[in-house]
GROMACS .gro file of C-alpha atoms in nm:
model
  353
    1UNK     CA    1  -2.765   0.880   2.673
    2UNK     CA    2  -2.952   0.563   2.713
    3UNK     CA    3  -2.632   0.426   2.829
    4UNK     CA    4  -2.494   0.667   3.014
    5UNK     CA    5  -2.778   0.628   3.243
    6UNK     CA    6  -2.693   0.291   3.318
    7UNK     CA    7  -2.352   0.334   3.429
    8UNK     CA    8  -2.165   0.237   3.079
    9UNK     CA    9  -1.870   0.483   2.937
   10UNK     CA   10  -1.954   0.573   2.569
   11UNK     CA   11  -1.733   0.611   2.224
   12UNK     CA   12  -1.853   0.747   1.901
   13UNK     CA   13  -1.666   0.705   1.603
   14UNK     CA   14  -1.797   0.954   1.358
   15UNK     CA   15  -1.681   1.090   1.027
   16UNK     CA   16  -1.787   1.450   1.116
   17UNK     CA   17  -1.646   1.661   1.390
   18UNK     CA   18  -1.914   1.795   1.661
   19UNK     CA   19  -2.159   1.508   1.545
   20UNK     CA   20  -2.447   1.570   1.795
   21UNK     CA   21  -2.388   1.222   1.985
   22UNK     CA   22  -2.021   1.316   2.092
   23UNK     CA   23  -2.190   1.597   2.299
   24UNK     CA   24  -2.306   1.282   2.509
   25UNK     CA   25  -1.964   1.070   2.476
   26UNK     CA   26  -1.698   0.992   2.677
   27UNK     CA   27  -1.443   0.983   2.417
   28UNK     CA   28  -1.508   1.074   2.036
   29UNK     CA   29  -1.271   0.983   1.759
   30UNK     CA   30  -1.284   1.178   1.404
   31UNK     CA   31  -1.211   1.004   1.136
   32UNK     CA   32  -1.294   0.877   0.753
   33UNK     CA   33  -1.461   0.492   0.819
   34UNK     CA   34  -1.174   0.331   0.618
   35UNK     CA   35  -0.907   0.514   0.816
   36UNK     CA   36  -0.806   0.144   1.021
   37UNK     CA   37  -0.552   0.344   1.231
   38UNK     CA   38  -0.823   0.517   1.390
   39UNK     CA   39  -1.058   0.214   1.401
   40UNK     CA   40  -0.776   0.004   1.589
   41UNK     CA   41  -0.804   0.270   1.832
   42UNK     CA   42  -1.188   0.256   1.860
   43UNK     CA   43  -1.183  -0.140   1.892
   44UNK     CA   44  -0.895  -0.114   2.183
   45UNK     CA   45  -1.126   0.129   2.415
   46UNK     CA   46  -1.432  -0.053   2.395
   47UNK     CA   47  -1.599  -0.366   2.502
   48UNK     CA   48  -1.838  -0.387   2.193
   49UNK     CA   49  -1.946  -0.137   1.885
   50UNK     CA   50  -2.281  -0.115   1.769
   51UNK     CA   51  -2.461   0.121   1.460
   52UNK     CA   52  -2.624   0.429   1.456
   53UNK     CA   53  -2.749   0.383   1.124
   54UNK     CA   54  -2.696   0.143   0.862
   55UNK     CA   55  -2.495   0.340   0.580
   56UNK     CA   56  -2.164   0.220   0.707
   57UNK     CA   57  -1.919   0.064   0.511
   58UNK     CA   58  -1.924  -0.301   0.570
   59UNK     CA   59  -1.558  -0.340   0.589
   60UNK     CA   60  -1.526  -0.100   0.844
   61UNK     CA   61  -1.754  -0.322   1.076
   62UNK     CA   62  -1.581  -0.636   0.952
   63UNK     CA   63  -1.281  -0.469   1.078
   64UNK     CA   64  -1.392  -0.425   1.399
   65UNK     CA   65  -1.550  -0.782   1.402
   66UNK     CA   66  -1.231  -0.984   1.407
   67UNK     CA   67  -1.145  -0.739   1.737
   68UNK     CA   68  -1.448  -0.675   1.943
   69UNK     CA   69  -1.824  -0.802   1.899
   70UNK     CA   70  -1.990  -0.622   1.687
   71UNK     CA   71  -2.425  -0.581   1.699
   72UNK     CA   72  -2.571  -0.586   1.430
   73UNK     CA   73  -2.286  -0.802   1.263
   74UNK     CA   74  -2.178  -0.687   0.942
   75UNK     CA   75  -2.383  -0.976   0.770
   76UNK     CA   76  -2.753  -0.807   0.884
   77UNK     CA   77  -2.613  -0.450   0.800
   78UNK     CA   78  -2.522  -0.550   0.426
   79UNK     CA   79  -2.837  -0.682   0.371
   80UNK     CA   80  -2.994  -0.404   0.508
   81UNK     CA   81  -2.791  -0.166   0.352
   82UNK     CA   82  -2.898  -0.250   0.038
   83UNK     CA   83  -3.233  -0.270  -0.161
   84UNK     CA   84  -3.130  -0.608  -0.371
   85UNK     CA   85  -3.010  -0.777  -0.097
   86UNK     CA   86  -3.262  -0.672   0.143
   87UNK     CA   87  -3.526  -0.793  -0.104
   88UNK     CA   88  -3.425  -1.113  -0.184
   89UNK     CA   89  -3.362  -1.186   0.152
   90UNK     CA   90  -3.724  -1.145   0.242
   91UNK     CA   91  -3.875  -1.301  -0.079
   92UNK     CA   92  -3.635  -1.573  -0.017
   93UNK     CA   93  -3.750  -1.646   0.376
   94UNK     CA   94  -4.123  -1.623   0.279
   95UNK     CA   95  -4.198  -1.289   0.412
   96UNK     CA   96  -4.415  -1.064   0.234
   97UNK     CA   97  -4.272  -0.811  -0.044
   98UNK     CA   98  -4.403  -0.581  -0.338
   99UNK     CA   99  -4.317  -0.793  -0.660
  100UNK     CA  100  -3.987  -0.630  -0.779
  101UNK     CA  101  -3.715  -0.644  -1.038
  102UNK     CA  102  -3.354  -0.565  -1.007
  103UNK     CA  103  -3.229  -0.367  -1.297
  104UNK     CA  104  -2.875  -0.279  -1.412
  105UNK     CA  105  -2.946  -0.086  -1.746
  106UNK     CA  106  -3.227   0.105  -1.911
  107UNK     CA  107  -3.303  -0.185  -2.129
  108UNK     CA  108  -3.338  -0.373  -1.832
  109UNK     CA  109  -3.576  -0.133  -1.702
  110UNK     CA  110  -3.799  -0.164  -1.997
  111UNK     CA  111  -3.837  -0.518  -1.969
  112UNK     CA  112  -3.923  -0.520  -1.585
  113UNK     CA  113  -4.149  -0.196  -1.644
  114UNK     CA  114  -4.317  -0.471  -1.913
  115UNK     CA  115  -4.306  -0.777  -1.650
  116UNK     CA  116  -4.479  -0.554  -1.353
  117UNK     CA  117  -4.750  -0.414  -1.578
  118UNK     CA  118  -4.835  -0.125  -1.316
  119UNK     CA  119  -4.741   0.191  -1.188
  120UNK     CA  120  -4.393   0.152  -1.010
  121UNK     CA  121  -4.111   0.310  -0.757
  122UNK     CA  122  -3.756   0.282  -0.895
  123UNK     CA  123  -3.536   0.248  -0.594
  124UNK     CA  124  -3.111   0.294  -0.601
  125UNK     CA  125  -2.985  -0.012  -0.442
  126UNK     CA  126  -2.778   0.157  -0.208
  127UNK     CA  127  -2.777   0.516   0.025
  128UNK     CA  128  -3.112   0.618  -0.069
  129UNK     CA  129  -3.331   0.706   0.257
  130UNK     CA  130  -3.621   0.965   0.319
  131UNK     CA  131  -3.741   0.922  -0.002
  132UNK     CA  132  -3.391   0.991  -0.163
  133UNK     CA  133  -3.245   0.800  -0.453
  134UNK     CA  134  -3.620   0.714  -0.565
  135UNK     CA  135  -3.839   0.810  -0.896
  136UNK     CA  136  -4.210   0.681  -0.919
  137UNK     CA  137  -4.308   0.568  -1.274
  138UNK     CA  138  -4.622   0.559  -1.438
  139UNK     CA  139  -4.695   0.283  -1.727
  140UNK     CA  140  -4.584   0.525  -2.113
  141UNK     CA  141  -4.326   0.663  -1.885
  142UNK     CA  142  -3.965   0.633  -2.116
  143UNK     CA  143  -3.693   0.396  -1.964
  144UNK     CA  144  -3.411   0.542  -2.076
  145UNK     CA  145  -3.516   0.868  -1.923
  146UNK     CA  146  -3.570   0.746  -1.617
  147UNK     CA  147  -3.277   0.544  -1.561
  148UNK     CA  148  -3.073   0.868  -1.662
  149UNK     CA  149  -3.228   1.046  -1.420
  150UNK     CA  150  -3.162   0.779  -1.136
  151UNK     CA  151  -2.803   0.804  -1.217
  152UNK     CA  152  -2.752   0.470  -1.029
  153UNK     CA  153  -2.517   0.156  -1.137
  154UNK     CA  154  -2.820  -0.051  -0.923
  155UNK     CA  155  -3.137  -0.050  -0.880
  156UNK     CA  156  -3.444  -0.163  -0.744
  157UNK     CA  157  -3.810  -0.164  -0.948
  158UNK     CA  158  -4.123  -0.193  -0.767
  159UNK     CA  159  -4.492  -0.214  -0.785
  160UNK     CA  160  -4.614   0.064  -0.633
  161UNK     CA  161  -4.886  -0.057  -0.392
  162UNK     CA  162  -5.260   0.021  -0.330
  163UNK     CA  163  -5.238   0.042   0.082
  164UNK     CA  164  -5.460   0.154   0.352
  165UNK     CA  165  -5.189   0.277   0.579
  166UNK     CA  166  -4.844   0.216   0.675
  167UNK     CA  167  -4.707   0.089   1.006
  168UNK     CA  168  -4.412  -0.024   1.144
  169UNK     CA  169  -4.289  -0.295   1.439
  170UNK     CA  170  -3.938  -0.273   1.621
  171UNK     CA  171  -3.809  -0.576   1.737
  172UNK     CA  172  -3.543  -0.612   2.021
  173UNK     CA  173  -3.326  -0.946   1.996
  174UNK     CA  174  -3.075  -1.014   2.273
  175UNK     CA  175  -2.728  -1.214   2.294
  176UNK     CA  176  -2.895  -1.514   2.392
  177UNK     CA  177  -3.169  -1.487   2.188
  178UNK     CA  178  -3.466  -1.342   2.327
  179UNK     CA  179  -3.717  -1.138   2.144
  180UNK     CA  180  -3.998  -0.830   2.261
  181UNK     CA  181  -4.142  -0.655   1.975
  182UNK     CA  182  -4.293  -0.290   2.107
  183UNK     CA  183  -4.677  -0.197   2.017
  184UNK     CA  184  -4.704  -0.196   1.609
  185UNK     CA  185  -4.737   0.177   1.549
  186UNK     CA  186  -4.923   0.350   1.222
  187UNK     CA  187  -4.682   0.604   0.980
  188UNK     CA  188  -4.739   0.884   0.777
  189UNK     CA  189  -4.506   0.981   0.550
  190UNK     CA  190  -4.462   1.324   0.365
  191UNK     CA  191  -4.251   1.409   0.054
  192UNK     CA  192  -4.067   1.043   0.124
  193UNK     CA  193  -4.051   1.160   0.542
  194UNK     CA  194  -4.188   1.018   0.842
  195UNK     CA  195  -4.399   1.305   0.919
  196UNK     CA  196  -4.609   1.160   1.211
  197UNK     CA  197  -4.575   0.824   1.389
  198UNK     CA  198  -4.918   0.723   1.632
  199UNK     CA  199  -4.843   0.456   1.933
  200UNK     CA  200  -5.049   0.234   1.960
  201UNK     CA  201  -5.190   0.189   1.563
  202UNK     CA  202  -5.572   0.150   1.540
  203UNK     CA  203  -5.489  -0.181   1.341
  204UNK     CA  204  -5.708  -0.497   1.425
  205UNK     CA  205  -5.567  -0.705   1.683
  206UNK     CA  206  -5.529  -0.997   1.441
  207UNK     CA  207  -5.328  -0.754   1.190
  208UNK     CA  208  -5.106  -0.617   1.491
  209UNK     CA  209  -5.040  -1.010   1.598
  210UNK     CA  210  -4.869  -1.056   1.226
  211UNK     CA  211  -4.696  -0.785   1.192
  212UNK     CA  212  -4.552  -0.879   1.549
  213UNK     CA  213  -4.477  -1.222   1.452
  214UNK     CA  214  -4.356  -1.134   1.118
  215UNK     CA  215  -4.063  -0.874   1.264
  216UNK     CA  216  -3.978  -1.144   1.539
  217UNK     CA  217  -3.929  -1.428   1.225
  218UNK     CA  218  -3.748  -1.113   1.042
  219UNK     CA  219  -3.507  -1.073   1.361
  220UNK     CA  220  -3.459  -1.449   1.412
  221UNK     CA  221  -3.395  -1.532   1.023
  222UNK     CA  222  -3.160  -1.239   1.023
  223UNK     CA  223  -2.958  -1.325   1.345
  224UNK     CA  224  -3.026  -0.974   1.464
  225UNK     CA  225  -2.891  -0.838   1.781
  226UNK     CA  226  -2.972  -0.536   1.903
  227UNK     CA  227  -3.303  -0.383   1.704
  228UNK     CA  228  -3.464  -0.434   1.378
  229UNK     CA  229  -3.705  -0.227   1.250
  230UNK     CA  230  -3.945  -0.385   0.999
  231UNK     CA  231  -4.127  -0.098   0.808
  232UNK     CA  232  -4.447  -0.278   0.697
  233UNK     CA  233  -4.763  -0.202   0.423
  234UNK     CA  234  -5.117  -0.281   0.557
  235UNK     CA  235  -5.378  -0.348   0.209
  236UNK     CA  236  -5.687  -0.334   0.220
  237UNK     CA  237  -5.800  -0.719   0.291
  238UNK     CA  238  -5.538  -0.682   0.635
  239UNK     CA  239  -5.258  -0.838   0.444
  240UNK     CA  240  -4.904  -0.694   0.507
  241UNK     CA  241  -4.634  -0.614   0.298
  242UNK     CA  242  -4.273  -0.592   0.406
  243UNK     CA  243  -4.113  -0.222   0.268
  244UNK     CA  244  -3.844  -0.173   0.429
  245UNK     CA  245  -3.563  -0.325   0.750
  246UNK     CA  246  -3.373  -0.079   0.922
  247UNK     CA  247  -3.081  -0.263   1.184
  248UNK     CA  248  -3.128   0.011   1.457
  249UNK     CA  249  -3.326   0.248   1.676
  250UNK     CA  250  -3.581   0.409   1.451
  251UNK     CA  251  -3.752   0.746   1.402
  252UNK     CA  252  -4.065   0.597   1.421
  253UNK     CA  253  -3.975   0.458   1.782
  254UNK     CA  254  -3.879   0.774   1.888
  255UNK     CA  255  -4.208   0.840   2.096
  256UNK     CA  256  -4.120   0.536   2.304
  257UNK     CA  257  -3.894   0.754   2.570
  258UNK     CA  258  -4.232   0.884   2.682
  259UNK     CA  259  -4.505   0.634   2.610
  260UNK     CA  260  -4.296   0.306   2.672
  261UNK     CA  261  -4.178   0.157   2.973
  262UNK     CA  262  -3.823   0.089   2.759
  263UNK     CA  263  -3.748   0.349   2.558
  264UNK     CA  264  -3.635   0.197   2.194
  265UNK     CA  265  -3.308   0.335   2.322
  266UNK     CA  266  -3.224   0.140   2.642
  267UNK     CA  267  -3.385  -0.146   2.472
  268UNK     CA  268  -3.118  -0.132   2.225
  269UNK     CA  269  -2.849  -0.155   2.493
  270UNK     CA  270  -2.988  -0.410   2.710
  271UNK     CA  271  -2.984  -0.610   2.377
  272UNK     CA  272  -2.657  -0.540   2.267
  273UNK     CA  273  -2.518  -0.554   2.610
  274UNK     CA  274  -2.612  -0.936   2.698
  275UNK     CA  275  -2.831  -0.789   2.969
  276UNK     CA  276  -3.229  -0.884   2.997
  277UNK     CA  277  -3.487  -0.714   2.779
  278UNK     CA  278  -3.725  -0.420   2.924
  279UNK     CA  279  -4.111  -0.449   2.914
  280UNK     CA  280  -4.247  -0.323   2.588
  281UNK     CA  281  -4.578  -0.197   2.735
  282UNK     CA  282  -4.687   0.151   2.672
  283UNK     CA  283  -4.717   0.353   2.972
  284UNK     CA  284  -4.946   0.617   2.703
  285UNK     CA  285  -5.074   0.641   2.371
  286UNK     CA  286  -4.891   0.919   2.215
  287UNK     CA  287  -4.821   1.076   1.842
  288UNK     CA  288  -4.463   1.167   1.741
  289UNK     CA  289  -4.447   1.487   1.490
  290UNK     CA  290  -4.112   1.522   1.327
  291UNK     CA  291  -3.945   1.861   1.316
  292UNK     CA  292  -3.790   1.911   0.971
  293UNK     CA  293  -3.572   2.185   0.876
  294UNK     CA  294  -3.831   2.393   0.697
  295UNK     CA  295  -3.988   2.502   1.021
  296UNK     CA  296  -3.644   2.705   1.061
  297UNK     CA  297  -3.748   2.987   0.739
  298UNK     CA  298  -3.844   3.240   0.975
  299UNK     CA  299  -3.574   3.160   1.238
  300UNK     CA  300  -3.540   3.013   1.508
  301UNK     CA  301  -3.887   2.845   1.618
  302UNK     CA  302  -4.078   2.956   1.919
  303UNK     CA  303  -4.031   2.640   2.117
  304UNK     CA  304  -4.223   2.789   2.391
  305UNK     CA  305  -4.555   2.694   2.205
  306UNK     CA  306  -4.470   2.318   2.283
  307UNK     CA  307  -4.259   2.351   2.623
  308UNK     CA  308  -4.611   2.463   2.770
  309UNK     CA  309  -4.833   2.227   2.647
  310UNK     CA  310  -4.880   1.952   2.957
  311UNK     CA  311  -4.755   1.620   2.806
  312UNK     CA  312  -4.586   1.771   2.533
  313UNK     CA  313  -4.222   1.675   2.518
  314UNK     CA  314  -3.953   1.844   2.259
  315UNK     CA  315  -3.634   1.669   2.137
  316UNK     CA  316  -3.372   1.847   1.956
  317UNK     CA  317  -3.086   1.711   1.827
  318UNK     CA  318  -2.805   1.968   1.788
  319UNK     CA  319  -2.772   1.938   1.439
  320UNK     CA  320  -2.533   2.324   1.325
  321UNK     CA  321  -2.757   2.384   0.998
  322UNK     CA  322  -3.112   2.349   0.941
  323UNK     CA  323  -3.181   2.273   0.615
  324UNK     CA  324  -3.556   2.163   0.414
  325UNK     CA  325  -3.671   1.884   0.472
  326UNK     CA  326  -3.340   1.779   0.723
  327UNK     CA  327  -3.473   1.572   1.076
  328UNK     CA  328  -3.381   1.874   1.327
  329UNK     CA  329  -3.573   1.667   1.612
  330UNK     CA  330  -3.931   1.560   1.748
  331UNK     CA  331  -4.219   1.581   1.939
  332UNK     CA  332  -4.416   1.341   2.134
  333UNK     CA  333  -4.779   1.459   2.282
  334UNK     CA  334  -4.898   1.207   2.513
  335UNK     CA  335  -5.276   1.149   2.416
  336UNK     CA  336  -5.489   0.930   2.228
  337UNK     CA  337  -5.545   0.991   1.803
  338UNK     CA  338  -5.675   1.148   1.616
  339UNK     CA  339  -5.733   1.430   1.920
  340UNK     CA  340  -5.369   1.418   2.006
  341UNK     CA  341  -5.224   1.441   1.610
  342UNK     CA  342  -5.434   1.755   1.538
  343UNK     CA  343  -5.275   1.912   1.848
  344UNK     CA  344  -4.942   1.791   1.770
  345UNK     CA  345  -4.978   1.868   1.393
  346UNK     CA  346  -5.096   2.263   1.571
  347UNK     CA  347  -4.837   2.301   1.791
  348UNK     CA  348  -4.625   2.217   1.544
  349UNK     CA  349  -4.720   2.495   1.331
  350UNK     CA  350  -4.798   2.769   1.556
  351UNK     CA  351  -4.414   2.719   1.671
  352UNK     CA  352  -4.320   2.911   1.290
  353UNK     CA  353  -4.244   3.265   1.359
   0.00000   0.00000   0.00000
């Protein structure tokens, strides 16, 4: 849509049919990710591909890389793609991580569970989002147990951190190399979920100036174009801890097409699109409540409730089957916290019939 509205023809390739996004395309094309017939078609009717989400098979995009540009290359989305890679990358450029172990076997487990000393988060190394493909661990707890219950070839161990909040910076990166991170924004997460996101987070200035500097070094080190999202711990003492990269628009930004004067969205494709980057200033604080697919158990929600609330804006994505827990959409409430997440978090129940 973001596109769209500035004057560009759109193809989605997606492995579904009815995907919500084609109801916005130009063309659509249906098809598995390794089917290359269909991919030479894609790459001959476009200019340049980009990602919706990282969990696409890297040879797919390396396909389409030796036939159109492709942003994010297929080098930032394998090492965002997966845990290991993703880790070592950051330990390895000096940013800040959660000491971890990678672990192949249950006996490997054991020893790292030994090494960390602490309560811990075993992570699959690949497809695990929304708190998916994850199993916290407390010290006594029985390795072989819990790697049987992971049922992964791959994993990820670790320490599970003592943090004050969590928080999150999206950094745009163009063609030629220019950066703009938008406001850092503060997370809450339920059940493994981004439940709420609140723009702009009541962080320190100092804090927000790191965690600003430390997605830009991310995006650089990376060779990002397009957007990064850099997922980010805040202790105690200010410090930061890296969590998580995601090589895309992100749910946290999704409040932006209100409260920014670039929505995450265009940003994207200005970056992507060699054209100049948007201003990143806020036009309005605002809180983002996502709607999951529990609010759907007494049918269809009365969307009413948050259609008349002034400032209140409702996104819905199209999605055929609403199912726990499953991102149906959003809303953003223009205001400032906490008085604008207690209405959000109300409107958001009173729309349950």
């Amino acid at each position: 849509m973001a596109a769209k509205a500035m004057g560009y023809k759109v193809m989605v390739f997606d492995t579904v049919k009815d995907g919500p996004a084609s109801s916005c395309a130009d063309l659509t094309i249906v098809a598995p990710f390794d089917d290359t017939d269909a991919l030479g078609r894609f790459a001959m009717t476009i200019d340049v591909a980009t990602v919706e989400f990282e969990n696409i098979p890297v040879e797919a995009l390396e396909f389409l890389e030796e036939r159109v540009p492709v942003h994010p290359a297929s080098s930032v989305v394998r090492i965002c793609q997966d845990r290991v890679l993703e880790k070592e990358f950051l330990r390895d450029h000096g940013f800040p991580v959660a000491p971890f172990r990678v672990v192949t076997s249950a006996a490997e487990l054991a020893v790292a569970l030994d090494e960390l000393a602490a309560p811990s988060i075993l992570k699959t190394a690949v497809l695990g989002y929304d708190g998916k493909g994850q199993i916290s661990i407390s010290q006594g707890d029985d390795a072989e147990v819990v790697w049987a219950m992971l049922g992964a070839p791959r994993a990820v161990l670790e320490k599970r951190m003592s943090f004050d909040s969590e928080a999150s910076v999206i950094c745009a990166r163009s063609v030629n190399g220019e950066t703009a991170c938008f406001p850092v924004q503060a997370n809450v997460h339920r059940n493994g979920i981004l439940d709420t996101t609140v723009a702009p987070a009541s962080l320190p200035p100092e804090v927000c100036e790191r965690a600003r500097a430390a997605a830009t070094g991310i995006a650089e080190k990376l060779g990002v174009i397009g957007l990064i999202t850099v997922e980010l711990f805040v202790l105690a003492d200010g410090s930061l801890v890296v969590n998580e990269l995601a090589p895309r628009p992100h749910n946290s930004g999704h409040h932006t097409l209100e409260t920014a004067m670039t929505s995450q969205f265009a940003q994207h494709v200005r970056a992507v699109c060699g054209l100049p980057l948007g201003p990143v200033d806020l036009r309005s604080p605002g809180v983002m409540v996502n709607l999951l697919g529990d609010l759907w158990r007494g049918g269809e929600p009365d969307w009413a409730v948050m259609l008349r609330e002034p400032g209140c804006f409702l996104h819905l994505y199209g999605k055929e089957e609403a199912k726990p827990g499953r991102k149906m959409g959003h809303a953003t409430l223009l205001g400032t916290a906490p008085e604008a997440v207690n209405k959000a978090l109300q409107l958001r129940e009173r729309v349950i019939r």
